[in-house]
CSV table of C-alpha atoms and ligand atoms in Angstrom, one decimal:
chain,number,residue,atom,x,y,z
A,1,UNK,CA,-8.7,10.0,-30.4
A,2,UNK,CA,-9.3,10.6,-26.8
A,3,UNK,CA,-11.6,8.6,-24.6
A,4,UNK,CA,-11.7,11.6,-22.2
A,5,UNK,CA,-11.8,14.9,-23.9
A,6,UNK,CA,-13.1,17.1,-21.3
A,7,UNK,CA,-13.0,20.2,-23.4
A,8,UNK,CA,-14.1,23.3,-21.6
A,9,UNK,CA,-13.4,22.0,-18.1
A,10,UNK,CA,-10.5,23.1,-16.0
A,11,UNK,CA,-8.7,19.8,-16.6
A,12,UNK,CA,-7.8,19.0,-20.2
A,13,UNK,CA,-6.6,15.5,-19.9
A,14,UNK,CA,-3.4,14.8,-21.8
A,15,UNK,CA,-4.3,11.5,-23.4
A,16,UNK,CA,-2.0,9.1,-25.1
A,17,UNK,CA,-4.8,7.6,-27.2
A,18,UNK,CA,-4.8,3.8,-26.9
A,19,UNK,CA,-1.1,3.2,-27.1
A,20,UNK,CA,0.7,1.0,-24.6
A,21,UNK,CA,4.0,0.8,-22.9
A,22,UNK,CA,5.1,-2.8,-22.6
A,23,UNK,CA,7.4,-3.7,-19.7
A,24,UNK,CA,9.1,-7.0,-19.1
A,25,UNK,CA,10.1,-8.0,-15.5
A,26,UNK,CA,7.4,-5.6,-14.4
A,27,UNK,CA,6.5,-7.2,-11.0
A,28,UNK,CA,9.4,-5.9,-9.0
A,29,UNK,CA,12.5,-3.6,-9.0
A,30,UNK,CA,13.3,-1.4,-12.0
A,31,UNK,CA,10.4,-2.8,-14.1
A,32,UNK,CA,7.8,-2.1,-11.4
A,33,UNK,CA,9.3,1.4,-10.9
A,34,UNK,CA,9.0,2.1,-14.6
A,35,UNK,CA,5.4,0.9,-14.5
A,36,UNK,CA,4.6,3.3,-11.7
A,37,UNK,CA,6.4,6.3,-13.4
A,38,UNK,CA,4.8,5.6,-16.8
A,39,UNK,CA,1.3,5.2,-15.3
A,40,UNK,CA,1.8,8.5,-13.4
A,41,UNK,CA,2.7,10.0,-16.8
A,42,UNK,CA,-0.7,8.8,-18.1
A,43,UNK,CA,0.6,5.8,-20.2
A,44,UNK,CA,-1.4,2.6,-20.6
A,45,UNK,CA,0.6,-0.4,-19.8
A,46,UNK,CA,1.2,-4.0,-20.8
A,47,UNK,CA,3.0,-5.6,-17.9
A,48,UNK,CA,4.8,-8.9,-18.3
A,49,UNK,CA,6.2,-11.2,-15.5
A,50,UNK,CA,6.1,-14.7,-14.2
A,51,UNK,CA,4.1,-13.7,-11.0
A,52,UNK,CA,0.5,-12.9,-12.0
A,53,UNK,CA,-0.4,-12.2,-8.4
A,54,UNK,CA,2.1,-9.3,-8.2
A,55,UNK,CA,1.0,-8.0,-11.6
A,56,UNK,CA,-2.7,-8.1,-10.5
A,57,UNK,CA,-1.9,-6.1,-7.4
A,58,UNK,CA,0.1,-3.6,-9.4
A,59,UNK,CA,-2.6,-3.3,-12.0
A,60,UNK,CA,-5.2,-2.5,-9.3
A,61,UNK,CA,-2.9,0.0,-7.6
A,62,UNK,CA,-2.1,1.8,-10.9
A,63,UNK,CA,-5.7,1.8,-12.3
A,64,UNK,CA,-7.0,3.1,-9.0
A,65,UNK,CA,-4.4,5.9,-8.8
A,66,UNK,CA,-4.3,7.0,-12.5
A,67,UNK,CA,-6.6,7.1,-15.5
A,68,UNK,CA,-4.8,4.4,-17.3
A,69,UNK,CA,-5.5,0.9,-18.6
A,70,UNK,CA,-3.2,-1.8,-17.4
A,71,UNK,CA,-3.1,-5.2,-19.1
A,72,UNK,CA,-1.2,-8.0,-17.4
A,73,UNK,CA,0.3,-11.2,-18.8
A,74,UNK,CA,1.9,-14.1,-17.0
A,75,UNK,CA,4.8,-15.2,-19.2
A,76,UNK,CA,7.8,-17.4,-18.5
A,77,UNK,CA,10.3,-15.6,-20.6
A,78,UNK,CA,12.5,-18.7,-20.6
A,79,UNK,CA,9.9,-20.2,-23.0
A,80,UNK,CA,10.4,-18.5,-26.4
A,81,UNK,CA,7.1,-19.9,-27.6
A,82,UNK,CA,5.4,-18.2,-24.7
A,83,UNK,CA,6.9,-14.9,-25.8
A,84,UNK,CA,5.7,-15.5,-29.3
A,85,UNK,CA,2.2,-16.4,-28.0
A,86,UNK,CA,2.2,-13.2,-26.0
A,87,UNK,CA,3.0,-11.1,-29.1
A,88,UNK,CA,0.3,-12.9,-31.1
A,89,UNK,CA,-2.3,-12.1,-28.4
A,90,UNK,CA,-1.3,-8.4,-28.3
A,91,UNK,CA,-0.9,-8.0,-32.1
A,92,UNK,CA,-3.8,-5.5,-32.3
A,93,UNK,CA,-2.4,-3.3,-29.6
A,94,UNK,CA,-0.5,-0.1,-30.5
A,95,UNK,CA,2.7,-0.3,-28.5
A,96,UNK,CA,4.9,2.8,-28.6
A,97,UNK,CA,7.2,2.1,-25.7
A,98,UNK,CA,9.0,-1.2,-24.8
A,99,UNK,CA,11.1,-1.4,-21.6
A,100,UNK,CA,13.1,-4.6,-22.3
A,101,UNK,CA,14.0,-4.9,-18.7
A,102,UNK,CA,13.7,-8.5,-17.5
A,103,UNK,CA,17.1,-10.0,-16.6
A,104,UNK,CA,18.9,-11.6,-13.7
A,105,UNK,CA,22.2,-12.6,-12.2
A,106,UNK,CA,22.4,-16.1,-10.7
A,107,UNK,CA,25.4,-17.0,-8.6
A,108,UNK,CA,28.8,-15.3,-8.3
A,109,UNK,CA,31.7,-17.7,-8.4
A,110,UNK,CA,34.7,-18.6,-10.6
A,111,UNK,CA,34.0,-19.9,-14.1
A,112,UNK,CA,35.5,-23.2,-13.2
A,113,UNK,CA,33.0,-23.7,-10.3
A,114,UNK,CA,29.9,-22.0,-11.8
A,115,UNK,CA,26.7,-24.1,-12.0
A,116,UNK,CA,25.9,-24.6,-15.6
A,117,UNK,CA,22.2,-24.3,-14.9
A,118,UNK,CA,22.8,-20.8,-13.5
A,119,UNK,CA,24.7,-19.9,-16.7
A,120,UNK,CA,21.9,-21.4,-18.8
A,121,UNK,CA,19.2,-19.4,-17.1
A,122,UNK,CA,21.0,-16.1,-17.5
A,123,UNK,CA,21.5,-16.8,-21.2
A,124,UNK,CA,17.9,-17.8,-21.6
A,125,UNK,CA,16.5,-14.6,-20.1
A,126,UNK,CA,19.2,-12.0,-20.5
A,127,UNK,CA,20.1,-13.0,-24.1
A,128,UNK,CA,17.4,-15.1,-25.8
A,129,UNK,CA,14.3,-13.6,-24.3
A,130,UNK,CA,15.7,-10.1,-24.5
A,131,UNK,CA,16.4,-10.6,-28.2
A,132,UNK,CA,13.1,-12.2,-29.0
A,133,UNK,CA,11.2,-9.4,-27.2
A,134,UNK,CA,13.2,-6.7,-29.1
A,135,UNK,CA,12.6,-8.5,-32.4
A,136,UNK,CA,8.9,-9.0,-32.0
A,137,UNK,CA,8.4,-5.4,-30.8
A,138,UNK,CA,9.8,-3.9,-34.0
A,139,UNK,CA,6.7,-4.1,-36.1
A,140,UNK,CA,4.7,-2.4,-33.3
A,141,UNK,CA,7.4,0.3,-32.8
A,142,UNK,CA,7.5,0.9,-36.6
A,143,UNK,CA,3.8,1.5,-36.6
A,144,UNK,CA,3.9,3.9,-33.7
A,145,UNK,CA,7.3,5.5,-34.3
A,146,UNK,CA,8.1,4.2,-30.8
A,147,UNK,CA,10.9,3.8,-28.4
A,148,UNK,CA,12.7,0.8,-26.9
A,149,UNK,CA,14.7,1.0,-23.8
A,150,UNK,CA,17.0,-1.9,-23.1
A,151,UNK,CA,18.3,-2.5,-19.5
A,152,UNK,CA,22.0,-3.3,-19.5
A,153,UNK,CA,24.3,-2.7,-16.6
A,154,UNK,CA,27.7,-1.4,-15.6
A,155,UNK,CA,28.5,-5.2,-15.7
A,156,UNK,CA,28.3,-4.9,-19.5
A,157,UNK,CA,31.2,-2.6,-19.5
A,158,UNK,CA,33.6,-4.3,-17.1
A,159,UNK,CA,34.0,-7.9,-16.1
A,160,UNK,CA,34.3,-8.5,-12.4
A,161,UNK,CA,35.3,-11.4,-10.2
A,162,UNK,CA,32.5,-14.0,-10.2
A,163,UNK,CA,30.5,-12.0,-12.8
A,164,UNK,CA,31.6,-13.9,-16.0
A,165,UNK,CA,28.4,-14.8,-17.9
A,166,UNK,CA,26.3,-12.1,-16.2
A,167,UNK,CA,28.8,-9.5,-17.4
A,168,UNK,CA,28.8,-11.2,-20.8
A,169,UNK,CA,25.0,-11.1,-21.1
A,170,UNK,CA,25.0,-7.4,-20.3
A,171,UNK,CA,27.7,-6.6,-22.8
A,172,UNK,CA,25.5,-8.4,-25.2
A,173,UNK,CA,22.6,-6.1,-24.4
A,174,UNK,CA,24.8,-3.2,-25.0
A,175,UNK,CA,25.9,-4.5,-28.3
A,176,UNK,CA,22.4,-5.4,-29.5
A,177,UNK,CA,21.2,-2.0,-28.5
A,178,UNK,CA,23.8,-0.4,-30.8
A,179,UNK,CA,22.9,-2.9,-33.5
A,180,UNK,CA,19.2,-2.0,-33.1
A,181,UNK,CA,20.1,1.7,-33.5
A,182,UNK,CA,21.9,0.9,-36.7
A,183,UNK,CA,19.4,-1.5,-38.2
A,184,UNK,CA,16.4,0.7,-37.3
A,185,UNK,CA,17.9,4.0,-38.4
A,186,UNK,CA,15.5,5.8,-40.7
A,187,UNK,CA,12.4,4.1,-39.1
A,188,UNK,CA,11.9,6.8,-36.5
A,189,UNK,CA,12.3,4.2,-33.7
A,190,UNK,CA,14.4,5.3,-30.8
A,191,UNK,CA,16.7,3.0,-28.9
A,192,UNK,CA,18.1,3.7,-25.5
A,193,UNK,CA,20.5,1.5,-23.5
A,194,UNK,CA,20.3,2.2,-19.7
A,195,UNK,CA,23.2,0.8,-17.7
A,196,UNK,CA,22.7,1.0,-14.0
A,197,UNK,CA,25.3,0.4,-11.3
A,198,UNK,CA,24.3,-0.9,-7.9
A,199,UNK,CA,20.5,-0.6,-7.5
A,200,UNK,CA,18.9,-1.8,-4.3
A,201,UNK,CA,16.2,-4.2,-5.5
A,202,UNK,CA,15.6,-7.9,-5.3
A,203,UNK,CA,18.6,-8.4,-7.7
A,204,UNK,CA,21.0,-9.6,-5.1
A,205,UNK,CA,18.4,-11.8,-3.3
A,206,UNK,CA,18.0,-13.6,-6.6
A,207,UNK,CA,21.7,-13.7,-7.3
A,208,UNK,CA,22.4,-15.2,-3.9
A,209,UNK,CA,19.3,-17.5,-4.0
A,210,UNK,CA,17.5,-16.0,-1.1
A,211,UNK,CA,20.5,-15.6,1.2
A,212,UNK,CA,19.2,-12.3,2.6
A,213,UNK,CA,22.4,-11.7,4.7
A,214,UNK,CA,24.7,-11.8,1.8
A,215,UNK,CA,22.3,-9.9,-0.4
A,216,UNK,CA,21.9,-7.1,2.2
A,217,UNK,CA,25.6,-6.7,2.6
A,218,UNK,CA,25.9,-5.7,-1.1
A,219,UNK,CA,24.1,-2.4,-0.4
A,220,UNK,CA,25.6,-1.7,3.1
A,221,UNK,CA,27.9,1.2,3.8
A,222,UNK,CA,26.9,3.4,0.9
A,223,UNK,CA,23.8,4.9,-0.7
A,224,UNK,CA,22.8,2.7,-3.6
A,225,UNK,CA,20.6,3.7,-6.4
A,226,UNK,CA,16.9,3.0,-6.0
A,227,UNK,CA,14.7,1.6,-8.8
A,228,UNK,CA,13.0,4.9,-9.1
A,229,UNK,CA,16.3,6.6,-10.1
A,230,UNK,CA,16.4,4.3,-13.1
A,231,UNK,CA,12.7,4.9,-13.9
A,232,UNK,CA,13.4,8.7,-13.8
A,233,UNK,CA,16.2,8.2,-16.3
A,234,UNK,CA,13.9,6.1,-18.6
A,235,UNK,CA,11.2,8.8,-18.4
A,236,UNK,CA,13.8,11.5,-19.3
A,237,UNK,CA,14.9,9.5,-22.4
A,238,UNK,CA,11.2,8.9,-23.4
A,239,UNK,CA,10.2,12.5,-22.9
A,240,UNK,CA,12.8,14.0,-25.3
A,241,UNK,CA,11.5,15.3,-28.6
A,242,UNK,CA,11.1,12.6,-31.3
A,243,UNK,CA,14.2,14.0,-33.0
A,244,UNK,CA,16.4,13.3,-30.0
A,245,UNK,CA,17.7,9.8,-29.2
A,246,UNK,CA,19.4,9.3,-25.8
A,247,UNK,CA,21.5,6.4,-26.9
A,248,UNK,CA,23.2,5.3,-23.7
A,249,UNK,CA,23.0,6.2,-20.0
A,250,UNK,CA,25.4,4.9,-17.4
A,251,UNK,CA,23.9,5.6,-14.0
A,252,UNK,CA,25.9,5.0,-10.9
A,253,UNK,CA,25.6,5.6,-7.2
A,254,UNK,CA,27.9,8.5,-6.3
A,255,UNK,CA,29.9,6.1,-4.1
A,256,UNK,CA,30.5,3.7,-7.0
A,257,UNK,CA,33.1,4.7,-9.6
A,258,UNK,CA,33.3,1.4,-11.5
A,259,UNK,CA,31.9,-2.1,-11.3
A,260,UNK,CA,34.3,-2.8,-8.4
A,261,UNK,CA,35.4,0.6,-7.1
A,262,UNK,CA,32.8,1.1,-4.4
A,263,UNK,CA,33.6,3.3,-1.4
A,264,UNK,CA,31.9,1.9,1.7
A,265,UNK,CA,31.8,3.4,5.2
A,266,UNK,CA,33.0,0.8,7.6
B,301,LIG,C1,23.8,-5.0,-11.6
B,301,LIG,C2,25.0,-4.2,-11.3
B,301,LIG,O1,27.5,-4.4,-10.5
B,301,LIG,O2,25.8,-5.7,-9.4
B,301,LIG,O3,23.7,-5.1,-13.0
B,301,LIG,O4,26.5,-6.3,-11.6
B,301,LIG,S1,26.3,-5.2,-10.7
């Protein structure tokens, strides 16, 4: 089972034989933080993102630091056929964790003014790619009695001004997480929905299309969550006994009491 069974030595390596944790959106933010935490925990990784350069750098960093194998795949999740090709190429891998994390907000304006292409991209990634990844992961997770973590948001609980479709996509993630729990009951697969509030990542830079000043202001005047806070929560859910399913975690900065109730120092 173990490639490194150093019996008799001081260090008995805890080895997760050759199973992998698959993470989408792994090149930055919450996905990257989950990759780091899981590698530190001794997990082998399959990392998915559009930027292969960032993934290659992360692979080198994690393989140098920990005794893990990191496979990286450049996938544009907007292309469903690319997701299908990915799963074909990893069909022989035993995947026991899926962090279905990739998602984005694009724009923040009234429904009347919203750019259709922004809506479309959010629907492509947050809904269609999210669903296809979850669906194609099921045979793997059945084999391994694995665990899928879906990344939703406080935005899936409450609509807010300018949030419209982003909020809708995250409500969708919440609903599909529950549906997965129901459809997969009896398989041993665990399903966890993690809903973060304001996390200081590249999220707002993407939303505001590189307008760093607006993006920075989102996190000013209070202490936002860090991506590592969400990775910690994921690790907690994953590390519960197989008989325990943490179904839903809403994780907020202390200064944020709802999607819009944010206490900022002036
Ligand atoms: C990110 C949280 O409140 O900026 O999902 O939409 S929020």
